[in-house]
PDB file of C-alpha atoms in Angstrom:
ATOM      1  CA  ALA U1310      73.620 -59.407 -73.919  1.00 54.00           C
ATOM      2  CA  GLN U1311      70.734 -57.982 -75.856  1.00 57.00           C
ATOM      3  CA  SER U1312      69.376 -54.495 -75.277  1.00 83.00           C
ATOM      4  CA  VAL U1313      67.776 -51.561 -76.941  1.00 90.00           C
ATOM      5  CA  THR U1314      68.411 -47.892 -76.140  1.00 93.00           C
ATOM      6  CA  GLN U1315      66.189 -45.009 -77.089  1.00 94.00           C
ATOM      7  CA  LEU U1316      68.444 -42.024 -76.963  1.00 94.00           C
ATOM      8  CA  ASP U1317      65.827 -39.357 -76.199  1.00 94.00           C
ATOM      9  CA  SER U1318      63.125 -39.643 -73.568  1.00 94.00           C
ATOM     10  CA  HIS U1319      61.321 -36.563 -74.937  1.00 96.00           C
ATOM     11  CA  VAL U1320      61.263 -34.966 -78.388  1.00 98.00           C
ATOM     12  CA  SER U1321      59.384 -31.812 -79.334  1.00 98.00           C
ATOM     13  CA  VAL U1322      58.821 -30.706 -82.916  1.00 98.00           C
ATOM     14  CA  SER U1323      56.653 -28.118 -84.602  1.00 98.00           C
ATOM     15  CA  GLU U1324      53.804 -29.271 -86.763  1.00 97.00           C
ATOM     16  CA  GLY U1325      54.986 -29.737 -90.348  1.00 97.00           C
ATOM     17  CA  THR U1326      58.665 -30.237 -89.448  1.00 98.00           C
ATOM     18  CA  PRO U1327      60.585 -33.528 -89.632  1.00 98.00           C
ATOM     19  CA  VAL U1328      60.556 -36.098 -86.838  1.00 98.00           C
ATOM     20  CA  LEU U1329      63.599 -38.145 -85.784  1.00 98.00           C
ATOM     21  CA  LEU U1330      63.357 -40.670 -82.948  1.00 98.00           C
ATOM     22  CA  ARG U1331      66.606 -42.503 -82.284  1.00 98.00           C
ATOM     23  CA  CYS U1332      67.101 -46.140 -81.374  1.00 96.00           C
ATOM     24  CA  ASN U1333      70.278 -48.169 -80.951  1.00 95.00           C
ATOM     25  CA  TYR U1334      70.420 -51.873 -80.220  1.00 91.00           C
ATOM     26  CA  SER U1335      72.974 -54.403 -79.185  1.00 87.00           C
ATOM     27  CA  SER U1336      72.656 -57.936 -80.418  1.00 74.00           C
ATOM     28  CA  SER U1337      74.957 -60.808 -81.174  1.00 67.00           C
ATOM     29  CA  TYR U1338      72.882 -61.732 -84.209  1.00 70.00           C
ATOM     30  CA  SER U1339      70.878 -60.033 -86.923  1.00 73.00           C
ATOM     31  CA  PRO U1340      67.798 -59.081 -84.957  1.00 82.00           C
ATOM     32  CA  SER U1341      64.225 -58.305 -85.855  1.00 86.00           C
ATOM     33  CA  LEU U1342      63.396 -54.698 -85.015  1.00 90.00           C
ATOM     34  CA  PHE U1343      60.081 -52.933 -84.537  1.00 93.00           C
ATOM     35  CA  TRP U1344      58.665 -49.530 -83.759  1.00 97.00           C
ATOM     36  CA  TYR U1345      55.400 -49.264 -81.845  1.00 96.00           C
ATOM     37  CA  VAL U1346      53.275 -46.224 -80.985  1.00 96.00           C
ATOM     38  CA  GLN U1347      51.168 -45.807 -77.861  1.00 94.00           C
ATOM     39  CA  HIS U1348      48.532 -43.135 -77.340  1.00 92.00           C
ATOM     40  CA  PRO U1349      47.536 -42.293 -73.735  1.00 87.00           C
ATOM     41  CA  ASN U1350      45.866 -45.165 -71.873  1.00 82.00           C
ATOM     42  CA  LYS U1351      45.919 -47.345 -74.975  1.00 87.00           C
ATOM     43  CA  GLY U1352      47.726 -50.468 -76.094  1.00 89.00           C
ATOM     44  CA  LEU U1353      50.681 -50.471 -78.450  1.00 92.00           C
ATOM     45  CA  GLN U1354      50.192 -50.344 -82.212  1.00 94.00           C
ATOM     46  CA  LEU U1355      52.784 -51.597 -84.669  1.00 94.00           C
ATOM     47  CA  LEU U1356      54.215 -48.830 -86.869  1.00 96.00           C
ATOM     48  CA  LEU U1357      56.747 -50.855 -88.829  1.00 95.00           C
ATOM     49  CA  LYS U1358      59.103 -53.825 -88.636  1.00 92.00           C
ATOM     50  CA  TYR U1359      62.471 -54.919 -90.003  1.00 90.00           C
ATOM     51  CA  THR U1360      63.104 -58.630 -90.485  1.00 79.00           C
ATOM     52  CA  SER U1361      66.272 -58.772 -92.650  1.00 74.00           C
ATOM     53  CA  ALA U1362      64.693 -57.767 -95.946  1.00 73.00           C
ATOM     54  CA  ALA U1363      65.057 -54.181 -97.237  1.00 82.00           C
ATOM     55  CA  THR U1364      67.008 -51.938 -94.874  1.00 88.00           C
ATOM     56  CA  LEU U1365      64.637 -49.003 -95.402  1.00 93.00           C
ATOM     57  CA  VAL U1366      61.284 -49.936 -93.968  1.00 94.00           C
ATOM     58  CA  LYS U1367      58.094 -47.997 -94.595  1.00 95.00           C
ATOM     59  CA  GLY U1368      55.333 -48.072 -92.039  1.00 95.00           C
ATOM     60  CA  ILE U1369      51.922 -46.620 -91.393  1.00 95.00           C
ATOM     61  CA  ASN U1370      51.079 -42.910 -91.113  1.00 94.00           C
ATOM     62  CA  GLY U1371      54.097 -41.828 -93.187  1.00 96.00           C
ATOM     63  CA  PHE U1372      56.746 -43.180 -90.810  1.00 97.00           C
ATOM     64  CA  GLU U1373      59.827 -45.015 -91.969  1.00 97.00           C
ATOM     65  CA  ALA U1374      62.990 -46.405 -90.398  1.00 97.00           C
ATOM     66  CA  GLU U1375      66.392 -47.396 -91.699  1.00 94.00           C
ATOM     67  CA  PHE U1376      68.310 -50.387 -90.394  1.00 92.00           C
ATOM     68  CA  LYS U1377      72.051 -49.599 -90.242  1.00 92.00           C
ATOM     69  CA  LYS U1378      73.997 -52.623 -89.132  1.00 88.00           C
ATOM     70  CA  SER U1379      77.341 -50.789 -88.996  1.00 89.00           C
ATOM     71  CA  GLU U1380      75.861 -48.273 -86.560  1.00 91.00           C
ATOM     72  CA  THR U1381      73.513 -50.756 -84.832  1.00 91.00           C
ATOM     73  CA  SER U1382      70.754 -48.208 -85.256  1.00 94.00           C
ATOM     74  CA  PHE U1383      67.115 -48.240 -86.293  1.00 95.00           C
ATOM     75  CA  HIS U1384      65.998 -44.607 -86.190  1.00 97.00           C
ATOM     76  CA  LEU U1385      62.387 -43.648 -86.892  1.00 98.00           C
ATOM     77  CA  THR U1386      61.657 -40.690 -89.154  1.00 98.00           C
ATOM     78  CA  LYS U1387      58.752 -38.821 -90.674  1.00 98.00           C
ATOM     79  CA  PRO U1388      59.122 -35.902 -93.097  1.00 97.00           C
ATOM     80  CA  SER U1389      56.324 -33.775 -91.661  1.00 98.00           C
ATOM     81  CA  ALA U1390      54.850 -34.059 -88.177  1.00 98.00           C
ATOM     82  CA  HIS U1391      51.116 -33.962 -87.615  1.00 97.00           C
ATOM     83  CA  MET U1392      49.341 -33.135 -84.382  1.00 96.00           C
ATOM     84  CA  SER U1393      47.984 -36.682 -84.254  1.00 95.00           C
ATOM     85  CA  ASP U1394      51.567 -38.027 -84.077  1.00 97.00           C
ATOM     86  CA  ALA U1395      51.879 -36.882 -80.467  1.00 97.00           C
ATOM     87  CA  ALA U1396      52.306 -40.121 -78.517  1.00 96.00           C
ATOM     88  CA  GLU U1397      54.835 -42.449 -76.886  1.00 96.00           C
ATOM     89  CA  TYR U1398      57.062 -44.439 -79.248  1.00 97.00           C
ATOM     90  CA  PHE U1399      58.831 -47.694 -78.405  1.00 96.00           C
ATOM     91  CA  CYS U1400      61.691 -49.358 -80.204  1.00 95.00           C
ATOM     92  CA  VAL U1401      61.635 -53.145 -79.779  1.00 92.00           C
ATOM     93  CA  VAL U1402      64.191 -55.814 -80.649  1.00 88.00           C
ATOM     94  CA  ILE U1403      63.903 -59.585 -80.886  1.00 81.00           C
ATOM     95  CA  PRO U1404      67.472 -60.895 -80.957  1.00 69.00           C
ATOM     96  CA  THR U1405      66.674 -64.406 -82.173  1.00 63.00           C
ATOM     97  CA  GLY U1406      63.036 -64.978 -81.315  1.00 57.00           C
ATOM     98  CA  ASN U1407      61.517 -65.858 -77.988  1.00 64.00           C
ATOM     99  CA  GLN U1408      61.439 -62.520 -76.159  1.00 76.00           C
ATOM    100  CA  PHE U1409      60.776 -58.913 -77.025  1.00 84.00           C
ATOM    101  CA  TYR U1410      63.124 -56.289 -75.550  1.00 86.00           C
ATOM    102  CA  PHE U1411      61.589 -52.822 -75.220  1.00 90.00           C
ATOM    103  CA  GLY U1412      63.289 -49.456 -75.096  1.00 91.00           C
ATOM    104  CA  THR U1413      62.169 -47.074 -72.371  1.00 91.00           C
ATOM    105  CA  GLY U1414      60.161 -45.026 -74.845  1.00 93.00           C
ATOM    106  CA  THR U1415      60.297 -41.564 -76.422  1.00 96.00           C
ATOM    107  CA  SER U1416      57.507 -39.113 -75.791  1.00 96.00           C
ATOM    108  CA  LEU U1417      56.810 -37.033 -78.905  1.00 97.00           C
ATOM    109  CA  THR U1418      55.210 -33.618 -78.509  1.00 97.00           C
ATOM    110  CA  VAL U1419      53.975 -31.766 -81.592  1.00 97.00           C
ATOM    111  CA  ILE U1420      53.687 -28.014 -81.215  1.00 97.00           C
ATOM    112  CA  PRO U1421      51.009 -26.303 -83.302  1.00 95.00           C
TER     113      PRO U1421
ATOM    114  CA  ASP Z 236      37.328 -58.978 -85.922  1.00 60.00           C
ATOM    115  CA  GLY Z 237      40.497 -60.648 -84.699  1.00 68.00           C
ATOM    116  CA  GLY Z 238      42.373 -59.177 -81.795  1.00 92.00           C
ATOM    117  CA  ILE Z 239      43.231 -59.184 -78.127  1.00 95.00           C
ATOM    118  CA  THR Z 240      40.721 -58.211 -75.495  1.00 95.00           C
ATOM    119  CA  GLN Z 241      41.705 -57.164 -72.004  1.00 96.00           C
ATOM    120  CA  SER Z 242      39.163 -56.638 -69.287  1.00 93.00           C
ATOM    121  CA  PRO Z 243      38.365 -54.678 -67.317  1.00 93.00           C
ATOM    122  CA  LYS Z 244      39.805 -51.409 -68.599  1.00 93.00           C
ATOM    123  CA  TYR Z 245      39.981 -49.948 -65.074  1.00 94.00           C
ATOM    124  CA  LEU Z 246      40.239 -51.959 -61.862  1.00 94.00           C
ATOM    125  CA  PHE Z 247      40.393 -50.898 -58.257  1.00 93.00           C
ATOM    126  CA  ARG Z 248      41.603 -53.215 -55.530  1.00 90.00           C
ATOM    127  CA  LYS Z 249      41.873 -52.944 -51.798  1.00 90.00           C
ATOM    128  CA  GLU Z 250      45.207 -53.709 -50.221  1.00 88.00           C
ATOM    129  CA  GLY Z 251      45.561 -57.372 -49.319  1.00 88.00           C
ATOM    130  CA  GLN Z 252      43.215 -58.634 -52.013  1.00 91.00           C
ATOM    131  CA  ASN Z 253      44.071 -60.758 -55.011  1.00 94.00           C
ATOM    132  CA  VAL Z 254      42.721 -59.641 -58.370  1.00 95.00           C
ATOM    133  CA  THR Z 255      42.664 -61.313 -61.799  1.00 96.00           C
ATOM    134  CA  LEU Z 256      43.103 -59.506 -65.103  1.00 97.00           C
ATOM    135  CA  SER Z 257      41.612 -61.121 -68.154  1.00 97.00           C
ATOM    136  CA  CYS Z 258      43.303 -61.480 -71.560  1.00 98.00           C
ATOM    137  CA  GLU Z 259      41.667 -63.263 -74.483  1.00 97.00           C
ATOM    138  CA  GLN Z 260      42.867 -63.514 -78.088  1.00 97.00           C
ATOM    139  CA  ASN Z 261      41.185 -64.925 -81.181  1.00 96.00           C
ATOM    140  CA  LEU Z 262      44.226 -64.654 -83.449  1.00 94.00           C
ATOM    141  CA  ASN Z 263      45.196 -68.321 -82.997  1.00 93.00           C
ATOM    142  CA  HIS Z 264      48.548 -67.166 -81.626  1.00 93.00           C
ATOM    143  CA  ASP Z 265      50.747 -69.600 -79.736  1.00 92.00           C
ATOM    144  CA  ALA Z 266      52.647 -67.114 -77.575  1.00 92.00           C
ATOM    145  CA  MET Z 267      51.158 -64.728 -75.033  1.00 94.00           C
ATOM    146  CA  TYR Z 268      52.778 -62.195 -72.746  1.00 94.00           C
ATOM    147  CA  TRP Z 269      52.019 -59.941 -69.781  1.00 96.00           C
ATOM    148  CA  TYR Z 270      53.805 -56.634 -69.331  1.00 95.00           C
ATOM    149  CA  ARG Z 271      53.692 -53.995 -66.657  1.00 96.00           C
ATOM    150  CA  GLN Z 272      54.132 -50.355 -67.609  1.00 93.00           C
ATOM    151  CA  ASP Z 273      55.149 -47.624 -65.176  1.00 91.00           C
ATOM    152  CA  PRO Z 274      55.926 -44.017 -66.114  1.00 82.00           C
ATOM    153  CA  GLY Z 275      59.464 -43.610 -67.443  1.00 74.00           C
ATOM    154  CA  GLN Z 276      60.253 -47.338 -67.252  1.00 78.00           C
ATOM    155  CA  GLY Z 277      58.948 -48.695 -70.510  1.00 83.00           C
ATOM    156  CA  LEU Z 278      57.455 -52.182 -70.498  1.00 90.00           C
ATOM    157  CA  ARG Z 279      58.670 -54.902 -68.169  1.00 92.00           C
ATOM    158  CA  LEU Z 280      57.898 -58.563 -68.775  1.00 92.00           C
ATOM    159  CA  ILE Z 281      55.978 -60.339 -66.018  1.00 96.00           C
ATOM    160  CA  TYR Z 282      55.229 -63.769 -67.523  1.00 96.00           C
ATOM    161  CA  TYR Z 283      55.062 -65.314 -70.948  1.00 93.00           C
ATOM    162  CA  SER Z 284      53.698 -68.512 -72.405  1.00 94.00           C
ATOM    163  CA  GLN Z 285      54.762 -70.167 -75.641  1.00 90.00           C
ATOM    164  CA  ILE Z 286      52.240 -72.989 -75.578  1.00 92.00           C
ATOM    165  CA  VAL Z 287      49.195 -74.193 -73.680  1.00 94.00           C
ATOM    166  CA  ASN Z 288      49.894 -75.469 -70.160  1.00 95.00           C
ATOM    167  CA  ASP Z 289      53.366 -73.946 -70.123  1.00 94.00           C
ATOM    168  CA  PHE Z 290      54.637 -70.538 -69.005  1.00 95.00           C
ATOM    169  CA  GLN Z 291      57.852 -68.894 -67.866  1.00 93.00           C
ATOM    170  CA  LYS Z 292      58.703 -66.094 -65.481  1.00 95.00           C
ATOM    171  CA  GLY Z 293      59.788 -62.785 -66.906  1.00 92.00           C
ATOM    172  CA  ASP Z 294      61.860 -60.094 -65.260  1.00 90.00           C
ATOM    173  CA  ILE Z 295      59.369 -59.098 -62.538  1.00 95.00           C
ATOM    174  CA  ALA Z 296      57.265 -62.194 -61.790  1.00 96.00           C
ATOM    175  CA  GLU Z 297      57.282 -61.890 -57.985  1.00 96.00           C
ATOM    176  CA  GLY Z 298      53.790 -61.316 -56.625  1.00 96.00           C
ATOM    177  CA  TYR Z 299      52.090 -62.433 -59.841  1.00 97.00           C
ATOM    178  CA  SER Z 300      50.725 -65.732 -61.136  1.00 97.00           C
ATOM    179  CA  VAL Z 301      49.342 -66.906 -64.475  1.00 98.00           C
ATOM    180  CA  SER Z 302      47.695 -69.898 -66.089  1.00 97.00           C
ATOM    181  CA  ARG Z 303      47.411 -71.051 -69.701  1.00 97.00           C
ATOM    182  CA  GLU Z 304      44.708 -73.703 -69.770  1.00 97.00           C
ATOM    183  CA  LYS Z 305      43.417 -72.636 -73.172  1.00 97.00           C
ATOM    184  CA  LYS Z 306      45.281 -71.296 -76.190  1.00 96.00           C
ATOM    185  CA  GLU Z 307      43.154 -68.163 -76.354  1.00 97.00           C
ATOM    186  CA  SER Z 308      43.293 -67.191 -72.695  1.00 98.00           C
ATOM    187  CA  PHE Z 309      46.140 -66.046 -70.430  1.00 98.00           C
ATOM    188  CA  PRO Z 310      44.792 -64.514 -67.177  1.00 98.00           C
ATOM    189  CA  LEU Z 311      47.099 -62.706 -64.776  1.00 98.00           C
ATOM    190  CA  THR Z 312      46.523 -62.730 -61.024  1.00 97.00           C
ATOM    191  CA  VAL Z 313      48.024 -59.931 -58.990  1.00 96.00           C
ATOM    192  CA  THR Z 314      48.415 -61.328 -55.501  1.00 94.00           C
ATOM    193  CA  SER Z 315      48.606 -59.559 -52.174  1.00 89.00           C
ATOM    194  CA  ALA Z 316      52.344 -60.350 -52.202  1.00 88.00           C
ATOM    195  CA  GLN Z 317      52.909 -57.761 -54.945  1.00 89.00           C
ATOM    196  CA  LYS Z 318      54.191 -54.763 -53.015  1.00 88.00           C
ATOM    197  CA  ASN Z 319      53.355 -52.035 -55.507  1.00 91.00           C
ATOM    198  CA  PRO Z 320      50.672 -53.272 -57.898  1.00 93.00           C
ATOM    199  CA  THR Z 321      49.314 -49.930 -59.093  1.00 95.00           C
ATOM    200  CA  ALA Z 322      50.281 -49.809 -62.781  1.00 95.00           C
ATOM    201  CA  PHE Z 323      49.103 -50.198 -66.355  1.00 95.00           C
ATOM    202  CA  TYR Z 324      49.091 -53.842 -67.468  1.00 96.00           C
ATOM    203  CA  LEU Z 325      49.377 -54.876 -71.092  1.00 95.00           C
ATOM    204  CA  CYS Z 326      48.742 -58.287 -72.595  1.00 96.00           C
ATOM    205  CA  ALA Z 327      50.216 -59.266 -75.942  1.00 94.00           C
ATOM    206  CA  SER Z 328      50.357 -62.243 -78.268  1.00 93.00           C
ATOM    207  CA  SER Z 329      52.458 -63.348 -81.203  1.00 91.00           C
ATOM    208  CA  LEU Z 330      52.129 -66.104 -83.762  1.00 87.00           C
ATOM    209  CA  ARG Z 331      55.084 -68.140 -82.533  1.00 76.00           C
ATOM    210  CA  ALA Z 332      57.689 -67.033 -80.078  1.00 63.00           C
ATOM    211  CA  GLN Z 333      60.552 -68.449 -82.137  1.00 62.00           C
ATOM    212  CA  GLU Z 334      59.711 -66.827 -85.458  1.00 67.00           C
ATOM    213  CA  ASN Z 335      60.487 -63.144 -84.861  1.00 68.00           C
ATOM    214  CA  THR Z 336      56.922 -62.085 -85.598  1.00 81.00           C
ATOM    215  CA  GLU Z 337      55.464 -58.917 -84.188  1.00 87.00           C
ATOM    216  CA  ALA Z 338      53.414 -58.780 -81.027  1.00 89.00           C
ATOM    217  CA  PHE Z 339      49.816 -57.652 -80.979  1.00 92.00           C
ATOM    218  CA  PHE Z 340      48.672 -55.770 -77.888  1.00 94.00           C
ATOM    219  CA  GLY Z 341      45.447 -55.389 -75.983  1.00 94.00           C
ATOM    220  CA  GLN Z 342      44.204 -51.997 -74.837  1.00 94.00           C
ATOM    221  CA  GLY Z 343      45.477 -52.475 -71.311  1.00 94.00           C
ATOM    222  CA  THR Z 344      44.061 -52.607 -67.797  1.00 95.00           C
ATOM    223  CA  ARG Z 345      44.826 -49.840 -65.334  1.00 94.00           C
ATOM    224  CA  LEU Z 346      44.980 -51.276 -61.830  1.00 95.00           C
ATOM    225  CA  THR Z 347      44.792 -48.980 -58.833  1.00 94.00           C
ATOM    226  CA  VAL Z 348      45.179 -50.126 -55.253  1.00 90.00           C
ATOM    227  CA  VAL Z 349      43.091 -48.095 -52.846  1.00 86.00           C
TER     228      VAL Z 349
END
């Protein structure tokens, strides 16, 4: 069975402090993994993707994620949060193509 | 500019009526998808299509129907059989469903049943 689990439904950080959004997946194969961001009443925008190249993936807006096969994790990080980072974040896995599996999302609040 | 266009952005429907949500893409993508988003539930797959004139049910297809007569278009009809249609609907496309490429999303349609 394939699935993706976002470990926190809500995360609050102060502006200028690091962000960590956690994602674990289960897959029988080496999957493709993605992080998307969604601002209120908007579509989803791709932040970054892992497709079996470098395990540390850099994305847009200063975000990055590290693929750890031994831990089946793909956590999203950013060194310093900005007010504009407040949004919903989705971890997505494609086990072997065909369908996207979405986590339930993590709502990030940035406190000024 | 290439992208996915969903229309309308907001839609109101009376109970018992069918309504069709539009999704058009000019990215030359083979695969297209419809998702429903409810608070706290993430995205749930309604239907997807990997090629023209072919589509498959997703996890919550009951009460919905789709067509894929053209590569660039994948309209979703919410029928009166859908018990709780009020939600945010997202359309997406990807280059080829088998190649692990990312999905591109439209801006969504918020459907409200009144």
